[in-house]
Amino acid sequence: MAKFYYYNKHVDNKGNHEVHSEDCSYLPNYDNRIMIGYENDCKSAIERAKRETGKTNFDGCWYCSFECHTG
């Protein structure tokens, strides 16, 4: 099921921007997130974020995007 995905503007302690779905309890505050867009899954959302930003440091949220969480 497709959802809106966002990433945190700020990097975590490992230098990654954490990717969250729209319904995540840990979705960053409005001022601290950037919308990726409507995607079918976190993998597609991360690929889109990489493509559109030129950055490679994205990681899925442990809670809402576990299948994309790398640690």
PDB file of N, CA and C in Angstrom:
ATOM      1  N   MET A   1       0.841  -1.181   0.000  1.00  0.00           N
ATOM      2  CA  MET A   1       0.000   0.000   0.000  1.00  0.00           C
ATOM      3  C   MET A   1       0.891   1.251   0.000  1.00  0.00           C
ATOM      4  N   ALA A   2       0.656   2.136  -0.901  1.00  0.00           N
ATOM      5  CA  ALA A   2       1.472   3.347  -1.026  1.00  0.00           C
ATOM      6  C   ALA A   2       1.188   4.323   0.118  1.00  0.00           C
ATOM      7  N   LYS A   3       2.246   5.018   0.519  1.00  0.00           N
ATOM      8  CA  LYS A   3       2.171   6.015   1.588  1.00  0.00           C
ATOM      9  C   LYS A   3       3.069   7.186   1.215  1.00  0.00           C
ATOM     10  N   PHE A   4       2.873   8.287   1.914  1.00  0.00           N
ATOM     11  CA  PHE A   4       3.809   9.399   1.794  1.00  0.00           C
ATOM     12  C   PHE A   4       5.009   9.101   2.691  1.00  0.00           C
ATOM     13  N   TYR A   5       6.188   9.393   2.177  1.00  0.00           N
ATOM     14  CA  TYR A   5       7.423   9.203   2.935  1.00  0.00           C
ATOM     15  C   TYR A   5       8.142  10.534   3.092  1.00  0.00           C
ATOM     16  N   TYR A   6       8.871  10.631   4.188  1.00  0.00           N
ATOM     17  CA  TYR A   6       9.630  11.826   4.533  1.00  0.00           C
ATOM     18  C   TYR A   6      10.999  11.400   5.044  1.00  0.00           C
ATOM     19  N   TYR A   7      11.945  12.327   5.019  1.00  0.00           N
ATOM     20  CA  TYR A   7      13.202  12.060   5.702  1.00  0.00           C
ATOM     21  C   TYR A   7      13.535  13.215   6.627  1.00  0.00           C
ATOM     22  N   ASN A   8      14.261  12.896   7.674  1.00  0.00           N
ATOM     23  CA  ASN A   8      14.677  13.885   8.659  1.00  0.00           C
ATOM     24  C   ASN A   8      15.748  14.780   8.049  1.00  0.00           C
ATOM     25  N   LYS A   9      15.588  16.090   8.199  1.00  0.00           N
ATOM     26  CA  LYS A   9      16.583  17.050   7.695  1.00  0.00           C
ATOM     27  C   LYS A   9      17.939  16.831   8.356  1.00  0.00           C
ATOM     28  N   HIS A  10      17.910  16.414   9.604  1.00  0.00           N
ATOM     29  CA  HIS A  10      19.133  16.244  10.385  1.00  0.00           C
ATOM     30  C   HIS A  10      19.587  14.788  10.323  1.00  0.00           C
ATOM     31  N   VAL A  11      20.877  14.582  10.329  1.00  0.00           N
ATOM     32  CA  VAL A  11      21.398  13.217  10.309  1.00  0.00           C
ATOM     33  C   VAL A  11      21.437  12.650  11.724  1.00  0.00           C
ATOM     34  N   ASP A  12      21.380  11.322  11.801  1.00  0.00           N
ATOM     35  CA  ASP A  12      21.470  10.652  13.093  1.00  0.00           C
ATOM     36  C   ASP A  12      22.939  10.499  13.495  1.00  0.00           C
ATOM     37  N   ASN A  13      23.179   9.765  14.575  1.00  0.00           N
ATOM     38  CA  ASN A  13      24.551   9.620  15.078  1.00  0.00           C
ATOM     39  C   ASN A  13      25.449   8.800  14.150  1.00  0.00           C
ATOM     40  N   LYS A  14      24.869   8.196  13.125  1.00  0.00           N
ATOM     41  CA  LYS A  14      25.660   7.451  12.134  1.00  0.00           C
ATOM     42  C   LYS A  14      25.781   8.212  10.818  1.00  0.00           C
ATOM     43  N   GLY A  15      25.266   9.444  10.807  1.00  0.00           N
ATOM     44  CA  GLY A  15      25.386  10.286   9.621  1.00  0.00           C
ATOM     45  C   GLY A  15      24.330  10.058   8.560  1.00  0.00           C
ATOM     46  N   ASN A  16      23.218   9.405   8.933  1.00  0.00           N
ATOM     47  CA  ASN A  16      22.151   9.110   7.973  1.00  0.00           C
ATOM     48  C   ASN A  16      20.900   9.946   8.213  1.00  0.00           C
ATOM     49  N   HIS A  17      20.197  10.234   7.133  1.00  0.00           N
ATOM     50  CA  HIS A  17      18.873  10.847   7.206  1.00  0.00           C
ATOM     51  C   HIS A  17      17.879   9.699   7.342  1.00  0.00           C
ATOM     52  N   GLU A  18      17.108   9.688   8.416  1.00  0.00           N
ATOM     53  CA  GLU A  18      16.173   8.601   8.660  1.00  0.00           C
ATOM     54  C   GLU A  18      14.884   8.822   7.877  1.00  0.00           C
ATOM     55  N   VAL A  19      14.425   7.770   7.197  1.00  0.00           N
ATOM     56  CA  VAL A  19      13.227   7.821   6.361  1.00  0.00           C
ATOM     57  C   VAL A  19      12.039   7.256   7.136  1.00  0.00           C
ATOM     58  N   HIS A  20      10.913   7.987   7.096  1.00  0.00           N
ATOM     59  CA  HIS A  20       9.701   7.618   7.827  1.00  0.00           C
ATOM     60  C   HIS A  20       8.490   7.636   6.902  1.00  0.00           C
ATOM     61  N   SER A  21       7.514   6.789   7.211  1.00  0.00           N
ATOM     62  CA  SER A  21       6.232   6.854   6.511  1.00  0.00           C
ATOM     63  C   SER A  21       5.343   7.871   7.220  1.00  0.00           C
ATOM     64  N   GLU A  22       4.294   8.289   6.540  1.00  0.00           N
ATOM     65  CA  GLU A  22       3.410   9.341   7.045  1.00  0.00           C
ATOM     66  C   GLU A  22       2.740   9.005   8.369  1.00  0.00           C
ATOM     67  N   ASP A  23       2.551   7.723   8.658  1.00  0.00           N
ATOM     68  CA  ASP A  23       1.832   7.319   9.861  1.00  0.00           C
ATOM     69  C   ASP A  23       2.755   6.886  11.001  1.00  0.00           C
ATOM     70  N   CYS A  24       4.035   7.177  10.890  1.00  0.00           N
ATOM     71  CA  CYS A  24       5.011   6.759  11.903  1.00  0.00           C
ATOM     72  C   CYS A  24       4.882   7.591  13.180  1.00  0.00           C
ATOM     73  N   SER A  25       4.944   6.922  14.312  1.00  0.00           N
ATOM     74  CA  SER A  25       4.926   7.605  15.608  1.00  0.00           C
ATOM     75  C   SER A  25       6.168   8.454  15.821  1.00  0.00           C
ATOM     76  N   TYR A  26       7.233   8.154  15.078  1.00  0.00           N
ATOM     77  CA  TYR A  26       8.502   8.862  15.228  1.00  0.00           C
ATOM     78  C   TYR A  26       8.784   9.814  14.070  1.00  0.00           C
ATOM     79  N   LEU A  27       7.760  10.150  13.311  1.00  0.00           N
ATOM     80  CA  LEU A  27       7.898  11.116  12.227  1.00  0.00           C
ATOM     81  C   LEU A  27       8.399  12.442  12.805  1.00  0.00           C
ATOM     82  N   PRO A  28       9.466  13.001  12.244  1.00  0.00           N
ATOM     83  CA  PRO A  28       9.992  14.267  12.776  1.00  0.00           C
ATOM     84  C   PRO A  28       8.964  15.395  12.685  1.00  0.00           C
ATOM     85  N   ASN A  29       9.142  16.403  13.528  1.00  0.00           N
ATOM     86  CA  ASN A  29       8.283  17.583  13.475  1.00  0.00           C
ATOM     87  C   ASN A  29       8.317  18.185  12.080  1.00  0.00           C
ATOM     88  N   TYR A  30       7.278  18.911  11.737  1.00  0.00           N
ATOM     89  CA  TYR A  30       7.140  19.506  10.407  1.00  0.00           C
ATOM     90  C   TYR A  30       8.388  20.271   9.969  1.00  0.00           C
ATOM     91  N   ASP A  31       8.973  21.029  10.876  1.00  0.00           N
ATOM     92  CA  ASP A  31      10.152  21.846  10.548  1.00  0.00           C
ATOM     93  C   ASP A  31      11.422  21.027  10.343  1.00  0.00           C
ATOM     94  N   ASN A  32      11.404  19.766  10.760  1.00  0.00           N
ATOM     95  CA  ASN A  32      12.603  18.927  10.679  1.00  0.00           C
ATOM     96  C   ASN A  32      12.492  17.803   9.658  1.00  0.00           C
ATOM     97  N   ARG A  33      11.520  17.880   8.766  1.00  0.00           N
ATOM     98  CA  ARG A  33      11.372  16.806   7.782  1.00  0.00           C
ATOM     99  C   ARG A  33      11.215  17.359   6.373  1.00  0.00           C
ATOM    100  N   ILE A  34      11.582  16.523   5.418  1.00  0.00           N
ATOM    101  CA  ILE A  34      11.443  16.851   4.003  1.00  0.00           C
ATOM    102  C   ILE A  34      10.643  15.736   3.348  1.00  0.00           C
ATOM    103  N   MET A  35       9.643  16.117   2.572  1.00  0.00           N
ATOM    104  CA  MET A  35       8.792  15.132   1.920  1.00  0.00           C
ATOM    105  C   MET A  35       9.519  14.492   0.744  1.00  0.00           C
ATOM    106  N   ILE A  36       9.491  13.174   0.707  1.00  0.00           N
ATOM    107  CA  ILE A  36      10.005  12.423  -0.438  1.00  0.00           C
ATOM    108  C   ILE A  36       8.889  12.286  -1.460  1.00  0.00           C
ATOM    109  N   GLY A  37       7.707  11.911  -0.975  1.00  0.00           N
ATOM    110  CA  GLY A  37       6.556  11.757  -1.853  1.00  0.00           C
ATOM    111  C   GLY A  37       5.838  10.439  -1.629  1.00  0.00           C
ATOM    112  N   TYR A  38       4.904  10.169  -2.505  1.00  0.00           N
ATOM    113  CA  TYR A  38       4.045   8.998  -2.433  1.00  0.00           C
ATOM    114  C   TYR A  38       4.762   7.822  -3.079  1.00  0.00           C
ATOM    115  N   GLU A  39       5.043   6.776  -2.301  1.00  0.00           N
ATOM    116  CA  GLU A  39       5.761   5.602  -2.803  1.00  0.00           C
ATOM    117  C   GLU A  39       5.130   4.325  -2.255  1.00  0.00           C
ATOM    118  N   ASN A  40       5.386   3.222  -2.943  1.00  0.00           N
ATOM    119  CA  ASN A  40       4.826   1.927  -2.544  1.00  0.00           C
ATOM    120  C   ASN A  40       5.498   1.325  -1.321  1.00  0.00           C
ATOM    121  N   ASP A  41       6.770   1.637  -1.110  1.00  0.00           N
ATOM    122  CA  ASP A  41       7.499   1.068   0.023  1.00  0.00           C
ATOM    123  C   ASP A  41       8.716   1.930   0.345  1.00  0.00           C
ATOM    124  N   CYS A  42       9.374   1.592   1.448  1.00  0.00           N
ATOM    125  CA  CYS A  42      10.517   2.399   1.887  1.00  0.00           C
ATOM    126  C   CYS A  42      11.692   2.296   0.923  1.00  0.00           C
ATOM    127  N   LYS A  43      11.862   1.153   0.290  1.00  0.00           N
ATOM    128  CA  LYS A  43      12.965   1.011  -0.665  1.00  0.00           C
ATOM    129  C   LYS A  43      12.803   2.002  -1.816  1.00  0.00           C
ATOM    130  N   SER A  44      11.602   2.090  -2.355  1.00  0.00           N
ATOM    131  CA  SER A  44      11.328   3.047  -3.434  1.00  0.00           C
ATOM    132  C   SER A  44      11.500   4.480  -2.948  1.00  0.00           C
ATOM    133  N   ALA A  45      11.088   4.738  -1.709  1.00  0.00           N
ATOM    134  CA  ALA A  45      11.222   6.086  -1.147  1.00  0.00           C
ATOM    135  C   ALA A  45      12.691   6.475  -1.000  1.00  0.00           C
ATOM    136  N   ILE A  46      13.508   5.551  -0.528  1.00  0.00           N
ATOM    137  CA  ILE A  46      14.935   5.837  -0.364  1.00  0.00           C
ATOM    138  C   ILE A  46      15.597   6.035  -1.717  1.00  0.00           C
ATOM    139  N   GLU A  47      15.261   5.215  -2.689  1.00  0.00           N
ATOM    140  CA  GLU A  47      15.828   5.380  -4.030  1.00  0.00           C
ATOM    141  C   GLU A  47      15.451   6.740  -4.621  1.00  0.00           C
ATOM    142  N   ARG A  48      14.215   7.146  -4.406  1.00  0.00           N
ATOM    143  CA  ARG A  48      13.771   8.457  -4.903  1.00  0.00           C
ATOM    144  C   ARG A  48      14.518   9.590  -4.210  1.00  0.00           C
ATOM    145  N   ALA A  49      14.661   9.479  -2.889  1.00  0.00           N
ATOM    146  CA  ALA A  49      15.388  10.511  -2.139  1.00  0.00           C
ATOM    147  C   ALA A  49      16.831  10.614  -2.627  1.00  0.00           C
ATOM    148  N   LYS A  50      17.466   9.488  -2.861  1.00  0.00           N
ATOM    149  CA  LYS A  50      18.846   9.486  -3.374  1.00  0.00           C
ATOM    150  C   LYS A  50      18.917  10.152  -4.745  1.00  0.00           C
ATOM    151  N   ARG A  51      17.996   9.771  -5.596  1.00  0.00           N
ATOM    152  CA  ARG A  51      17.973  10.301  -6.967  1.00  0.00           C
ATOM    153  C   ARG A  51      17.731  11.809  -6.978  1.00  0.00           C
ATOM    154  N   GLU A  52      16.793  12.271  -6.165  1.00  0.00           N
ATOM    155  CA  GLU A  52      16.400  13.677  -6.193  1.00  0.00           C
ATOM    156  C   GLU A  52      17.344  14.599  -5.423  1.00  0.00           C
ATOM    157  N   THR A  53      18.077  14.049  -4.462  1.00  0.00           N
ATOM    158  CA  THR A  53      18.959  14.904  -3.657  1.00  0.00           C
ATOM    159  C   THR A  53      20.437  14.752  -4.010  1.00  0.00           C
ATOM    160  N   GLY A  54      20.788  13.630  -4.620  1.00  0.00           N
ATOM    161  CA  GLY A  54      22.196  13.355  -4.885  1.00  0.00           C
ATOM    162  C   GLY A  54      22.935  12.844  -3.654  1.00  0.00           C
ATOM    163  N   LYS A  55      22.213  12.685  -2.540  1.00  0.00           N
ATOM    164  CA  LYS A  55      22.803  12.153  -1.308  1.00  0.00           C
ATOM    165  C   LYS A  55      22.647  10.632  -1.295  1.00  0.00           C
ATOM    166  N   THR A  56      23.483   9.965  -0.529  1.00  0.00           N
ATOM    167  CA  THR A  56      23.389   8.507  -0.429  1.00  0.00           C
ATOM    168  C   THR A  56      23.159   8.029   0.997  1.00  0.00           C
ATOM    169  N   ASN A  57      23.119   8.949   1.941  1.00  0.00           N
ATOM    170  CA  ASN A  57      23.054   8.583   3.358  1.00  0.00           C
ATOM    171  C   ASN A  57      21.625   8.604   3.907  1.00  0.00           C
ATOM    172  N   PHE A  58      20.835   7.605   3.503  1.00  0.00           N
ATOM    173  CA  PHE A  58      19.473   7.440   3.991  1.00  0.00           C
ATOM    174  C   PHE A  58      19.346   6.070   4.638  1.00  0.00           C
ATOM    175  N   ASP A  59      18.521   5.992   5.669  1.00  0.00           N
ATOM    176  CA  ASP A  59      18.292   4.742   6.381  1.00  0.00           C
ATOM    177  C   ASP A  59      16.829   4.701   6.802  1.00  0.00           C
ATOM    178  N   GLY A  60      16.227   3.537   6.744  1.00  0.00           N
ATOM    179  CA  GLY A  60      14.834   3.386   7.153  1.00  0.00           C
ATOM    180  C   GLY A  60      14.677   3.431   8.665  1.00  0.00           C
ATOM    181  N   CYS A  61      13.584   3.972   9.100  1.00  0.00           N
ATOM    182  CA  CYS A  61      13.236   4.017  10.522  1.00  0.00           C
ATOM    183  C   CYS A  61      13.019   2.593  11.054  1.00  0.00           C
ATOM    184  N   TRP A  62      13.525   2.323  12.233  1.00  0.00           N
ATOM    185  CA  TRP A  62      13.369   1.016  12.881  1.00  0.00           C
ATOM    186  C   TRP A  62      11.889   0.656  13.042  1.00  0.00           C
ATOM    187  N   TYR A  63      11.032   1.630  13.290  1.00  0.00           N
ATOM    188  CA  TYR A  63       9.634   1.377  13.615  1.00  0.00           C
ATOM    189  C   TYR A  63       8.710   1.301  12.408  1.00  0.00           C
ATOM    190  N   CYS A  64       8.895   2.151  11.421  1.00  0.00           N
ATOM    191  CA  CYS A  64       7.943   2.180  10.299  1.00  0.00           C
ATOM    192  C   CYS A  64       8.533   1.686   8.984  1.00  0.00           C
ATOM    193  N   SER A  65       9.846   1.604   8.898  1.00  0.00           N
ATOM    194  CA  SER A  65      10.504   1.183   7.652  1.00  0.00           C
ATOM    195  C   SER A  65      11.607   0.182   7.965  1.00  0.00           C
ATOM    196  N   PHE A  66      11.260  -0.793   8.813  1.00  0.00           N
ATOM    197  CA  PHE A  66      12.258  -1.736   9.314  1.00  0.00           C
ATOM    198  C   PHE A  66      12.976  -2.491   8.198  1.00  0.00           C
ATOM    199  N   GLU A  67      12.256  -2.825   7.135  1.00  0.00           N
ATOM    200  CA  GLU A  67      12.880  -3.582   6.043  1.00  0.00           C
ATOM    201  C   GLU A  67      13.986  -2.790   5.344  1.00  0.00           C
ATOM    202  N   CYS A  68      14.033  -1.484   5.580  1.00  0.00           N
ATOM    203  CA  CYS A  68      15.081  -0.628   5.001  1.00  0.00           C
ATOM    204  C   CYS A  68      16.070  -0.141   6.054  1.00  0.00           C
ATOM    205  N   HIS A  69      15.869  -0.570   7.285  1.00  0.00           N
ATOM    206  CA  HIS A  69      16.744  -0.135   8.376  1.00  0.00           C
ATOM    207  C   HIS A  69      18.050  -0.923   8.328  1.00  0.00           C
ATOM    208  N   THR A  70      19.162  -0.204   8.295  1.00  0.00           N
ATOM    209  CA  THR A  70      20.464  -0.872   8.214  1.00  0.00           C
ATOM    210  C   THR A  70      21.280  -0.748   9.495  1.00  0.00           C
ATOM    211  N   GLY A  71      20.774  -0.025  10.441  1.00  0.00           N
ATOM    212  CA  GLY A  71      21.500   0.069  11.707  1.00  0.00           C
ATOM    213  C   GLY A  71      21.883   1.370  12.079  1.00  0.00           C
TER     214      GLY A  71
END
